[in-house]
Coordinates of C-alpha atoms in Angstrom, one line a residue:
X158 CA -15.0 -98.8 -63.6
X159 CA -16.0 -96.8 -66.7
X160 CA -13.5 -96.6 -69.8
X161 CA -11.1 -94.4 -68.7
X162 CA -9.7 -93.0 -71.8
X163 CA -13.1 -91.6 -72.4
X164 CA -13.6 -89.4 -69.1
X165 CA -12.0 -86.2 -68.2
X166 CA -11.2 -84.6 -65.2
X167 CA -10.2 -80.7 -65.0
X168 CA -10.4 -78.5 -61.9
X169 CA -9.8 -74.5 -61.4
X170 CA -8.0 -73.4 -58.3
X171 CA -10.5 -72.9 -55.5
X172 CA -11.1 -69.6 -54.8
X173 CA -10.8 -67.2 -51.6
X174 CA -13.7 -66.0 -50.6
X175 CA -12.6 -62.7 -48.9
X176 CA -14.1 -60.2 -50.9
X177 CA -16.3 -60.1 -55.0
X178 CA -14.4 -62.0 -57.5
X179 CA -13.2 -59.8 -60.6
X180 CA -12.9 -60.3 -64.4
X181 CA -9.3 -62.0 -63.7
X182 CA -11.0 -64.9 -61.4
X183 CA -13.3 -65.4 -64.4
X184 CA -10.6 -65.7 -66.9
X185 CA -9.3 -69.1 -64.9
X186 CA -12.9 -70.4 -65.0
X187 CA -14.0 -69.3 -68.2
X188 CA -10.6 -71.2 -69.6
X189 CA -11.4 -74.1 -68.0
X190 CA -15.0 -74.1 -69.2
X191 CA -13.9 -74.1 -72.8
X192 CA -12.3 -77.1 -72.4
X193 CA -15.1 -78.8 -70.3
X194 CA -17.6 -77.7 -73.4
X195 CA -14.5 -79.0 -76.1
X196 CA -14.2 -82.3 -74.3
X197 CA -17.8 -83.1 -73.9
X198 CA -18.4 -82.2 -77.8
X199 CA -15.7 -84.6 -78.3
X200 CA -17.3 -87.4 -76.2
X201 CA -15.9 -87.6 -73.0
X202 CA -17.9 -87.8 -69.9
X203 CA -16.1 -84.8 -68.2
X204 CA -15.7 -83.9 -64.5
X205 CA -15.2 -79.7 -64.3
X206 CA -14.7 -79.0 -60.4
X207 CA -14.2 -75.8 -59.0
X208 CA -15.2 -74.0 -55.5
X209 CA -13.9 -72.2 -52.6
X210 CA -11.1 -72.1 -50.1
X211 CA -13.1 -71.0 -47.4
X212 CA -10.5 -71.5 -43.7
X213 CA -7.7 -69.3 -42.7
X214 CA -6.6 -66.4 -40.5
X215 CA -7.2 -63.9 -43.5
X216 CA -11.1 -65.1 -43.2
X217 CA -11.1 -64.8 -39.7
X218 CA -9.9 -61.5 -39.8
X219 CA -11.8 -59.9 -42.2
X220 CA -15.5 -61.8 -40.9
X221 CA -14.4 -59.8 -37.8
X222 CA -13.8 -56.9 -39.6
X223 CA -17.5 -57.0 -41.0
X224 CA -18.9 -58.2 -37.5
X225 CA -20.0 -61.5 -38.8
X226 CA -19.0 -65.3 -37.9
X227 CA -16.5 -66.7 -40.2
X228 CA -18.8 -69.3 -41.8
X229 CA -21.4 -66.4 -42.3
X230 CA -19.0 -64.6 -43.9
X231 CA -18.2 -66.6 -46.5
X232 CA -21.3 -68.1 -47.1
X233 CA -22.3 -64.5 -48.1
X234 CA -19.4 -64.6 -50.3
X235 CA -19.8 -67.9 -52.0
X236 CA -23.5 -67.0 -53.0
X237 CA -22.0 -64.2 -54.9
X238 CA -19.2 -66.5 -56.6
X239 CA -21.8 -68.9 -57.4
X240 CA -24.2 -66.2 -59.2
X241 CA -21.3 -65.6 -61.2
X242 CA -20.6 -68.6 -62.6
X243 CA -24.1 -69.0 -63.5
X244 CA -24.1 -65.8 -65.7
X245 CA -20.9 -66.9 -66.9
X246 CA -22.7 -69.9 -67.8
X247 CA -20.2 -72.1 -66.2
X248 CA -21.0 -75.6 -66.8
X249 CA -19.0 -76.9 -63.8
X250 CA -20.3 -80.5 -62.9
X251 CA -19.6 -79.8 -59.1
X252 CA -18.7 -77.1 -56.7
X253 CA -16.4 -77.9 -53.5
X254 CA -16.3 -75.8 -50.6
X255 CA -13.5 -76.6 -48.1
X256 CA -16.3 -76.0 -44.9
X257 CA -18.2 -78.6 -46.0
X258 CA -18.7 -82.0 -43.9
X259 CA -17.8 -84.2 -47.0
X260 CA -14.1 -82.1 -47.1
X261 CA -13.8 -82.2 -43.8
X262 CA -14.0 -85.5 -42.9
X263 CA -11.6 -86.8 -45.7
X264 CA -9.1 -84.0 -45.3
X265 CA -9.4 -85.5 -41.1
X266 CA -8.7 -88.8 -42.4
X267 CA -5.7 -87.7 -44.6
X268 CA -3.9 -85.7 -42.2
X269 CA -4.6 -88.7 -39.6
X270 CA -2.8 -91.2 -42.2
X271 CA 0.5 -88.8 -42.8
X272 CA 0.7 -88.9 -39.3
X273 CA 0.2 -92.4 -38.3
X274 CA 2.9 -93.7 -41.3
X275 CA 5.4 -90.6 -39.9
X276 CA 5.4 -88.1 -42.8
X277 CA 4.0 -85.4 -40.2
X278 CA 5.6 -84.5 -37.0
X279 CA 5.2 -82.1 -34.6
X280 CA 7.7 -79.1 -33.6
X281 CA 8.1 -75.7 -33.1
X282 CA 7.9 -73.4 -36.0
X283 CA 9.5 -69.6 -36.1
X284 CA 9.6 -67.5 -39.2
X285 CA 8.8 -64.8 -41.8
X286 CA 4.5 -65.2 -42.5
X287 CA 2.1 -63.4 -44.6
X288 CA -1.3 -63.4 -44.0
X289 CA -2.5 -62.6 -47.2
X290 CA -0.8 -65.2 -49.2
X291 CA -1.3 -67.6 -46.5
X292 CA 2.5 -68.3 -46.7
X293 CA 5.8 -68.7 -44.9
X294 CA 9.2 -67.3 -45.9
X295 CA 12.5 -67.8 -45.1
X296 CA 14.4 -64.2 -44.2
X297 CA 16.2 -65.4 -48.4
X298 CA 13.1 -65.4 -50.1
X299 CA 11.8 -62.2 -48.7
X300 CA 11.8 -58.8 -51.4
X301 CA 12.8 -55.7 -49.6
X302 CA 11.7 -57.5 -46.4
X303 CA 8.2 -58.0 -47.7
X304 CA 6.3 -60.8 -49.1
X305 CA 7.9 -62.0 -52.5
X306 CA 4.5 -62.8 -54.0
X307 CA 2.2 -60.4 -53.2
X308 CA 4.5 -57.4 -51.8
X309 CA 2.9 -56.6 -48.4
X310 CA 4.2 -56.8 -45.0
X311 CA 5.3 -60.4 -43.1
X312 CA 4.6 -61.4 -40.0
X313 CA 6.9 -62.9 -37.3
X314 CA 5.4 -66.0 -35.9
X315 CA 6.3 -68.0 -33.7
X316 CA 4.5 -71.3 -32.5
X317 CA 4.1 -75.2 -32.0
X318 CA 3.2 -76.5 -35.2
X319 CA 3.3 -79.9 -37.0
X320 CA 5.6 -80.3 -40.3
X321 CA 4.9 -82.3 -43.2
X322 CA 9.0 -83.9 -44.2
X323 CA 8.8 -82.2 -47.8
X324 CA 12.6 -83.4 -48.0
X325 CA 12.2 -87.0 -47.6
X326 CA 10.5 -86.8 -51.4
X327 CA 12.6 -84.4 -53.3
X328 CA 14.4 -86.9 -55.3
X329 CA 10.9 -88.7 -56.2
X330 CA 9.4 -85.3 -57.0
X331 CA 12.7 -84.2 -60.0
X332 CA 12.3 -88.1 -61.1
X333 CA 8.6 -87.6 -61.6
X334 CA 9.4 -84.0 -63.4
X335 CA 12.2 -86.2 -65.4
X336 CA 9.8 -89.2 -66.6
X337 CA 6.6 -86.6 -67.2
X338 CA 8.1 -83.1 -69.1
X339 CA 4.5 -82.4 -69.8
X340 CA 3.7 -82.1 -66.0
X341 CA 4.1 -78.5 -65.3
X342 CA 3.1 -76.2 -68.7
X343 CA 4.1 -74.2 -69.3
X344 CA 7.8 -75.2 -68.8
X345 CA 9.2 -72.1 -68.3
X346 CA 7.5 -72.6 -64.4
X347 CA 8.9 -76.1 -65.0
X348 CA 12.1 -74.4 -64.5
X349 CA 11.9 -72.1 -62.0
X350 CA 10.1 -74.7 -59.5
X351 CA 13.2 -76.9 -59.8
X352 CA 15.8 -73.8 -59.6
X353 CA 14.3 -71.6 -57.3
X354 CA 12.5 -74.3 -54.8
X355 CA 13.8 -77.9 -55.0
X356 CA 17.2 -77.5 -55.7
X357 CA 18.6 -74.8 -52.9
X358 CA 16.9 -77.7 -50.7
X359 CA 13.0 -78.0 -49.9
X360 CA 12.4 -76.9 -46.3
X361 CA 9.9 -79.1 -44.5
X362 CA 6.4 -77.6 -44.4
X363 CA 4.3 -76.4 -41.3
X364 CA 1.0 -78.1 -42.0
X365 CA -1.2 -76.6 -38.7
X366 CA -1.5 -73.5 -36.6
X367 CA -2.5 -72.4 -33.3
X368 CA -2.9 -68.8 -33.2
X369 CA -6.5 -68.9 -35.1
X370 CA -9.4 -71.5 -35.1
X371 CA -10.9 -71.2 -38.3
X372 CA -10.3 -74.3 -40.1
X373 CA -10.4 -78.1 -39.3
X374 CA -8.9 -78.6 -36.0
X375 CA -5.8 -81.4 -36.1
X376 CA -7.1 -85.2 -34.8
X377 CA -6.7 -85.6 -31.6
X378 CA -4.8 -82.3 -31.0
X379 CA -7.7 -79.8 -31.7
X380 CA -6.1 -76.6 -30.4
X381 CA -4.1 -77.2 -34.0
X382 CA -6.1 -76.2 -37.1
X383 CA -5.3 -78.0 -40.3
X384 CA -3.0 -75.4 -42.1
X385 CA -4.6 -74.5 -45.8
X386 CA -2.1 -76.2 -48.0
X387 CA -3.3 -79.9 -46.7
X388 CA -6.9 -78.6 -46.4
X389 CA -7.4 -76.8 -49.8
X390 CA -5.1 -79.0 -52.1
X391 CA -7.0 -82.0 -50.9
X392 CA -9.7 -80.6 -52.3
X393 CA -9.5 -82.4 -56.2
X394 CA -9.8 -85.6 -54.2
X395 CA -11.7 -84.9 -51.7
X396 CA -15.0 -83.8 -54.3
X397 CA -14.7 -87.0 -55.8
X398 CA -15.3 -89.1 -52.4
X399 CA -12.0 -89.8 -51.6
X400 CA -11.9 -91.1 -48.3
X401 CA -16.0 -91.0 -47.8
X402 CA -17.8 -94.6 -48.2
X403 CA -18.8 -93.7 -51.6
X404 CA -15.6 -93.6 -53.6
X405 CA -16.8 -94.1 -57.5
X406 CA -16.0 -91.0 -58.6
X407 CA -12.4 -90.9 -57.3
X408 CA -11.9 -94.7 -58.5
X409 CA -13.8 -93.1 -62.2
X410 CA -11.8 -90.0 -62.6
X411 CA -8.7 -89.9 -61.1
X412 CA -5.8 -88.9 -61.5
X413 CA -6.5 -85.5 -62.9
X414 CA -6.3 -84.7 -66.8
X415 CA -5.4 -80.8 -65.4
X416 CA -5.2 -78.7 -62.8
X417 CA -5.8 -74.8 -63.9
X418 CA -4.0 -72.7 -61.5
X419 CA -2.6 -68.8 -61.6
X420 CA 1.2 -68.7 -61.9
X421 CA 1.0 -67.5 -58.3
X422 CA 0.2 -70.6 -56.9
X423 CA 2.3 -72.9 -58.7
X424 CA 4.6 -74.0 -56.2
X425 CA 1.9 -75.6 -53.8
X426 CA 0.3 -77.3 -57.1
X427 CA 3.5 -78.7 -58.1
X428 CA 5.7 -79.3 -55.4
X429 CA 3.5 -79.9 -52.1
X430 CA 0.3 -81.3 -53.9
X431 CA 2.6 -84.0 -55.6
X432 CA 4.6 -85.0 -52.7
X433 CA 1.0 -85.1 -50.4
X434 CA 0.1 -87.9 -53.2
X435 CA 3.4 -89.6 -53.3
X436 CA 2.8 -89.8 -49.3
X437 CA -0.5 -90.7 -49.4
X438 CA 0.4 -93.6 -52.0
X439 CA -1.8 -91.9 -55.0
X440 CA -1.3 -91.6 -58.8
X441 CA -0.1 -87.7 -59.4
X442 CA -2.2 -85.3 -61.3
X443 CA -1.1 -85.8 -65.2
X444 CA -0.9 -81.8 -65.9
X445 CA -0.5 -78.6 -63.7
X446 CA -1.3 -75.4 -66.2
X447 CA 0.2 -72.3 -64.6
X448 CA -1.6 -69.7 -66.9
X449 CA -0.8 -65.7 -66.3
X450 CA -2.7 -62.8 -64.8
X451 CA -4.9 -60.8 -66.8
X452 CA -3.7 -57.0 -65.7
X453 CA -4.4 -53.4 -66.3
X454 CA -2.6 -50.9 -67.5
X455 CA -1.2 -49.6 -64.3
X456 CA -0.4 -53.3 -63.0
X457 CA -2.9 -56.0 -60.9
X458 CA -6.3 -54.8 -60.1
X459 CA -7.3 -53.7 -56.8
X460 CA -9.9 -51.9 -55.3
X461 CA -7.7 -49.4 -54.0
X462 CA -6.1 -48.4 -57.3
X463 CA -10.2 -48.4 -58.8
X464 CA -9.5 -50.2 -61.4
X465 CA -11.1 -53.6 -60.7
X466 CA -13.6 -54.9 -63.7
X467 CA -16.3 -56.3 -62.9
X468 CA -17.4 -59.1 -65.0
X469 CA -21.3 -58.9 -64.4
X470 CA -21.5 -55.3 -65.6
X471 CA -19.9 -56.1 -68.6
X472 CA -22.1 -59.1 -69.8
X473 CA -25.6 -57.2 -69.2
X474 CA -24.3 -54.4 -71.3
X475 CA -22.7 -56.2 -74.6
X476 CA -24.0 -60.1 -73.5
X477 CA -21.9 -63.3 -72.2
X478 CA -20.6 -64.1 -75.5
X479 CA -18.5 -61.3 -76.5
X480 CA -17.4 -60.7 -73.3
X481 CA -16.2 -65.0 -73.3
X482 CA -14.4 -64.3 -76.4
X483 CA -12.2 -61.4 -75.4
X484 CA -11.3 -63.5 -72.7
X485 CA -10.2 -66.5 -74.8
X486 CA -9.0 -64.4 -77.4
X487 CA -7.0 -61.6 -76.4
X488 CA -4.7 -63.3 -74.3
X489 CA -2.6 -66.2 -75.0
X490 CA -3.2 -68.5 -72.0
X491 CA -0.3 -69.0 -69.9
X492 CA 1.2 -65.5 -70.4
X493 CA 0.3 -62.0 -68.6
X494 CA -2.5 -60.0 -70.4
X495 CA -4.0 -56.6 -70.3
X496 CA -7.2 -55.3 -70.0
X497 CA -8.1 -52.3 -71.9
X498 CA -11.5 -50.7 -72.9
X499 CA -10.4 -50.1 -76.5
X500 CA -9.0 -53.5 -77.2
X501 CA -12.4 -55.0 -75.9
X502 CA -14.6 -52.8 -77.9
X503 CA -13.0 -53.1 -80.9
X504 CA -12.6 -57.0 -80.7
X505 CA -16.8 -57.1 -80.4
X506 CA -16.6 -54.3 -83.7
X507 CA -14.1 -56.1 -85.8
X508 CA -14.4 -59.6 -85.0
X509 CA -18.0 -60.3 -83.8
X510 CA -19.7 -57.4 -85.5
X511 CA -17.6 -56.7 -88.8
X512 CA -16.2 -60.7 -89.5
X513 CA -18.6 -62.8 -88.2
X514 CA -22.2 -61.4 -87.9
X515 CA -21.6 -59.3 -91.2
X516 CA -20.6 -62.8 -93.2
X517 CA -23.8 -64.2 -91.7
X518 CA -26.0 -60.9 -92.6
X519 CA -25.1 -61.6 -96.6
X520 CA -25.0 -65.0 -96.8
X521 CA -28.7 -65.2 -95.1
X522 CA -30.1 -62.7 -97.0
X523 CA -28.8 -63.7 -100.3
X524 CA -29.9 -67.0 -100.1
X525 CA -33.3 -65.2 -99.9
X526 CA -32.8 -63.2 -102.5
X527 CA -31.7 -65.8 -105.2
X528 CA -33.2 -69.1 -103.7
X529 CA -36.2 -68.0 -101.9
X530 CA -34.7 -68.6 -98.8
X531 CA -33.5 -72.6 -99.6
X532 CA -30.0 -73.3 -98.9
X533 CA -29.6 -74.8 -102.7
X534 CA -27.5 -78.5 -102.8
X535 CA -24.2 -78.7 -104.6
X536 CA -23.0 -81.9 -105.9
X537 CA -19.3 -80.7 -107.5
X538 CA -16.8 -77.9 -107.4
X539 CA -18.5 -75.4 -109.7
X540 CA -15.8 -71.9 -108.9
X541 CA -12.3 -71.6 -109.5
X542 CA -12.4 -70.8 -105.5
X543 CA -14.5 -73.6 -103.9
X544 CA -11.6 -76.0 -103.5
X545 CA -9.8 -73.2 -101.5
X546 CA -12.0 -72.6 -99.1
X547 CA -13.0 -76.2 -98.6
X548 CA -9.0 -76.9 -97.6
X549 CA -9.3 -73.8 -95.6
X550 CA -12.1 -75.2 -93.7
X551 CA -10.7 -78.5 -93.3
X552 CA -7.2 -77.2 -92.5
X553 CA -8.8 -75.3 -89.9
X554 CA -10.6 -77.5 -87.8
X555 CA -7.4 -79.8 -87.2
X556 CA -5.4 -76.8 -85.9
X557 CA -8.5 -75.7 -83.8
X558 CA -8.7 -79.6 -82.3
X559 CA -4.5 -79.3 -81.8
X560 CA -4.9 -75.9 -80.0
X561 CA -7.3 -77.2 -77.8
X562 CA -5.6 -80.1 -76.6
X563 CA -2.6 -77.5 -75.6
X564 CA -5.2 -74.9 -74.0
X565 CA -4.0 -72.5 -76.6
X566 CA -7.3 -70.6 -76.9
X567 CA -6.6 -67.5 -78.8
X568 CA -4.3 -69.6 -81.1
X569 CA -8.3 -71.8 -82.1
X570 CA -9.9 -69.0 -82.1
X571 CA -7.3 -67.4 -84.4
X572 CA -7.8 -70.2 -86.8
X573 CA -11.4 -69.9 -86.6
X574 CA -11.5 -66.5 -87.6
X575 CA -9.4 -67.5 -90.7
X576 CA -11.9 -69.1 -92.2
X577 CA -14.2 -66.7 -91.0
X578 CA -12.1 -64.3 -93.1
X579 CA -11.3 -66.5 -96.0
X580 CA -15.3 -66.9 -96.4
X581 CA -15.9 -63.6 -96.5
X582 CA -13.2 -63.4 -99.2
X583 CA -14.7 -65.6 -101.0
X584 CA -17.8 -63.5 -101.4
X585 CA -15.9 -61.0 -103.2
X586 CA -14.0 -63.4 -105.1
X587 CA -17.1 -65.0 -106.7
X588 CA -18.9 -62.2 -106.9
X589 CA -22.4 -63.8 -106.5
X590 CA -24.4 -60.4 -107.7
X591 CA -22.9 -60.7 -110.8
X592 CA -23.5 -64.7 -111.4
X593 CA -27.2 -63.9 -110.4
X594 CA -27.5 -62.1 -113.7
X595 CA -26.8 -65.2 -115.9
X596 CA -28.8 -68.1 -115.9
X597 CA -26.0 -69.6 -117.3
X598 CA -24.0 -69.1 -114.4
X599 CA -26.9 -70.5 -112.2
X600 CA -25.1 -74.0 -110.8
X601 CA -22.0 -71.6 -110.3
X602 CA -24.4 -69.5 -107.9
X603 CA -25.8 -72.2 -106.2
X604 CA -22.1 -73.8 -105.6
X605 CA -21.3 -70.1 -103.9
X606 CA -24.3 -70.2 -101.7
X607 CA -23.6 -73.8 -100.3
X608 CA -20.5 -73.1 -99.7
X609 CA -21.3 -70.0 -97.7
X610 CA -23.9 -71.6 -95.4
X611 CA -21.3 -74.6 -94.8
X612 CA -18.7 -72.4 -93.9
X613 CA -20.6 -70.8 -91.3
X614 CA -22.3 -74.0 -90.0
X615 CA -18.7 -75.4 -89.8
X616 CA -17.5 -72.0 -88.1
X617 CA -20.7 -72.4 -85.5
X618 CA -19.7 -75.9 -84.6
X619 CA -15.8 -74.6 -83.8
X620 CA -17.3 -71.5 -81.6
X621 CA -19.3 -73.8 -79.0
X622 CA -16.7 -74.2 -76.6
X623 CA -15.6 -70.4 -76.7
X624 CA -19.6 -68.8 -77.0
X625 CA -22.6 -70.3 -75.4
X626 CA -25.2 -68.4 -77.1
X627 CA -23.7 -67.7 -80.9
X628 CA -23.4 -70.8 -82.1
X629 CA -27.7 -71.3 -81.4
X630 CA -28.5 -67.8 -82.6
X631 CA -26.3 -68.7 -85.7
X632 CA -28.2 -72.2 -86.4
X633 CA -31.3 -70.4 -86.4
X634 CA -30.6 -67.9 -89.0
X635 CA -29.5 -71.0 -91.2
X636 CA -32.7 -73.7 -90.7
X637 CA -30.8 -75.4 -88.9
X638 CA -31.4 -77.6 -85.5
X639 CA -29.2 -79.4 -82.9
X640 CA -28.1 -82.6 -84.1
X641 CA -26.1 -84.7 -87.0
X642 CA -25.6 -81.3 -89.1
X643 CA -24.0 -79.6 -85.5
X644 CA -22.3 -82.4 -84.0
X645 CA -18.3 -82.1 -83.6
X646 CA -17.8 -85.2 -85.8
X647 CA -19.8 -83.6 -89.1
X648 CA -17.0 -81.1 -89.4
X649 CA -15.1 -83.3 -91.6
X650 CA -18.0 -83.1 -93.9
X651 CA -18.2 -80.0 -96.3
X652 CA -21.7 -80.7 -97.6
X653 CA -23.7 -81.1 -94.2
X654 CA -26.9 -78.9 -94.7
X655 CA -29.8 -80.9 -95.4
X656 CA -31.4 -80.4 -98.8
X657 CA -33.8 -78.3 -98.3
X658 CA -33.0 -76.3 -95.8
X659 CA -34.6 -72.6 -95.3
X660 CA -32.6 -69.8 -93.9
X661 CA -34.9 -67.3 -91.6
X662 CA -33.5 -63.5 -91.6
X663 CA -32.4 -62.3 -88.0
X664 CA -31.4 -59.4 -85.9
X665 CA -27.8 -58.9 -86.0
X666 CA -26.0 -61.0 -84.2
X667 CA -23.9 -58.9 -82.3
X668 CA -24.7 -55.1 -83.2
X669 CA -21.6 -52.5 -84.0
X670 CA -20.6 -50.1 -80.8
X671 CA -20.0 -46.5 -80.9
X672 CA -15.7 -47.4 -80.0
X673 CA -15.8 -43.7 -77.8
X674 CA -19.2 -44.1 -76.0
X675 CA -18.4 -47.6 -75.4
X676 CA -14.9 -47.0 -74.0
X677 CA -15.5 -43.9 -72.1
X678 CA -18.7 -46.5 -70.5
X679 CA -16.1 -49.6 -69.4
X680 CA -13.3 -46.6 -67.8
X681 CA -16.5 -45.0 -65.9
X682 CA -18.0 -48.5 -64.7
X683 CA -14.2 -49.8 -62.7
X684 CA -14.2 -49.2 -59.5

């Protein structure tokens, strides 16, 4: 078994493929991305899973609805999805879809095993259920008599089903949450799955149905489908091998560093997924990150209200990168968010355009103007403002490497874009056009300029797990080429240019928007 402290395993949800994903399914993926690029820059062999939930009445339904079998149905789908994460340059190491044989048969084996040891029973179930959310509800937990997560109308059903005994592990589940705070993040859903769940008294859950046949029919009993909550949470194992005759990646990566899931589906990842493990005699995922919805103005986008942004339109108007970085950025992951036009275009104007690509603009070409194009070497502190920046720099890269291990994106990038700031500071502060004019003052120059192309090599480095194309496009514009002057581990080094070293004049990096054409563009393209 490989070292495990040097592997790491994250996973998104898996998502339904009933209709196009929008920008707020890209967020989760994008997220988790950032910390699948982060972790491999930091040496681990990483494991990013995500995929599809692909069974379920609401499937059913709608391939009926388009006159297509289920499994054509979402196979159409799932191409889509797919396409998306490749222009979102996902760098997922494996995609699970729950129709897939290698699911299947371990999720078969799983459900067999609850059974045989008594965990699952079979009765008669009668209650409140929402297609949608692929949920039951007791008459309490209804709003207004509708669904409490997602608002629409319930169901009464009424059928043979078999139940998983939730109860019997209720104490083992708030000793777990006792012994591992860190579990749920963040803890505010900590909180509310222990108040509003586990302590009124957990209800055993209905694990199969009857009244459709689109999933994976119950062992033995095959008029019973495998309800979704056994057959999509199994999922994070069941991509690894679990229960196939090739376990090694299960017995490599397991448990789980993370699970990334929307707030909405917090419960099943926190209360049903644990006690399935507990059952099943497996170590517990170490963290469940419950992050926000990204929203619009007028609540959660839907095609009905047209205003549903759609991620693909955006990057082959303004590129992957800046639309990665609003993502990570504007939000701080775990809370709600909203989308709006003029926050996105003027976070590509100020921060990508203005900060960043204008500090690379002058530093490139005055290094051609007073070194012929030669990043000059520096041996000392020459300016009254070199030791600054260099703590800057250095200060920043440990609060970027603490915010990462929290998932607080927009709180690295916020440090990133301090330095970014402080640099171009700094160029007014040493005032380079005047220290050209006096030979005396030539070492002083040539300090400035060093410092300038380190800062951005160093700010380059930071950006790679945020933007997949920048950090390149920046290297190039500096001389530089993938390797000891990039890697994570020369950050700690302020002089890591090669002597040497020519800079080569580029197009801008990321070009300045007209804010009301660009705005009056994004509200005209939602739909």
């Amino acid at each position: 078994m490989a070292d495990k402290g040097k592997t790491f395993y994250l996973t998104t949800p898996i998502y339904y493929p009933s209709d196009k994903l929008h920008i707020g399914h890209a967020y989760t993926t994008v997220a988790g991305d950032a910390v699948a690029r982060y972790k491999r820059l930091r040496g681990y062999e990483v494991r990013y899973l995500t995929g599809t939930d692909e069974h379920g009445q609401k499937i059913e339904r709608k391939a009926q609805e388009a006159g297509k079998t289920p499994q054509q149905f979402v196979d159409d789908i799932v191409v889509g999805i797919q396409e998306l994460w490749k222009k979102l340059e996902i760098s997922n190491d494996d995609f699970i879809r729950t129709t897939e044989p290698r699911h299947k048969k371990s999720v078969e084996k799983i459900f067999a095993k609850l059974l045989e040891q008594g965990d699952i029973y079979k009765g008669s179930y009668e209650g409140w259920y929402c297609t949608p959310c692929e949920s039951f509800f007791l008459e309490r937990q209804l709003v207004d008599g509708k669904c409490p997560d997602c608002g629409r109308p319930v169901e009464w059903v009424q059928e043979e089903s078999y139940f998983f005994r939730m109860s019997k592990y209720a104490d083992r589940l708030l000793a777990f949450y006792e012994e591992n705070p860190e579990f749920i993040q963040p803890e505010s859903r900590r909180n509310e799955m222990i108040n509003n769940f586990i302590k009124p008294g957990l209800e055993d859950l209905a694990v199969s149905r009857t009244t459709f046949d689109w999933g994976i029919p119950v062992p033995g009993d095959p008029k019973h489908v495998i309800y979704v909550w056994i057959d999509a949470l199994s999922n994070y194992i069941t991509a690894l091998g679990y229960g196939s005759d090739d376990e090694s990646l299960y017995g490599k990566f397991w448990p789980a560093d993370v699970h990334l899931v929307g707030k909405e589906i917090v419960r099943f990842h926190t209360i049903y997924w644990p006690i399935m493990l507990m059952a099943l005699g497996l170590p517990l995922p170490k963290k469940v990150f419950a992050h926000g919805w990204l929203l619009m103005k007028d609540g959660k986008m839907s095609k009905s209200k047209g205003n549903v942004v759609d991620p693909v339109k955006l990057i082959d108007r303004y590129g992957l990168d800046a639309l990665r970085y609003y993502l990570l950025r504007e939000v701080p992951f775990g809370a709600d968010g909203t989308f709006t036009p003029d926050n996105f275009v003027e976070r590509i104007n100020y921060d990508l355009a203005n900060d960043l690509g204008n500090l690379l603009n002058r530093t490139v070409a005055m290094i051609e103007k007073y070194f012929d194009g030669v990043v000059p070497s520096y041996e000392a502190l020459s300016t009254e403002f070199d030791a600054d920046l260099e703590r800057t720099a250095a200060e920043t890269v440990e609060k970027v490497e603490a915010a990462m291990e929290s998932m607080e994106f927009s709180v690295a990038l916020s440090a990133v874009w301090t330095l970014v700031s402080r640099t171009n500071k700094y160029i007014d502060e040493t005032k380079p056009w005047a220290l050209a004019k006096e030979e005396a003052k030539r070492e002083e120059l040539a300090s400035v300029m060093g410092h300038l192309a380190d800062s951005l090599r160093i700010v380059s480095i930071l950006i790679q797990p945020f933007l997949t194309h920048t950090p390149k496009r920046i290297w190039a514009q500096l001389g530089l080429s993938e390797g000891a002057a990039t890697a994570w581990d020369s950050l700690r080094t302020y002089r890591g240019i090669p002597e040497g070293t020519r800079v080569a004049k580029g197009d801008p990096i990321f070009p300045r928007l007209e804010m009301a054409d660009e705005i009056a563009w994004i509200a005209e393209s939602m739909g």
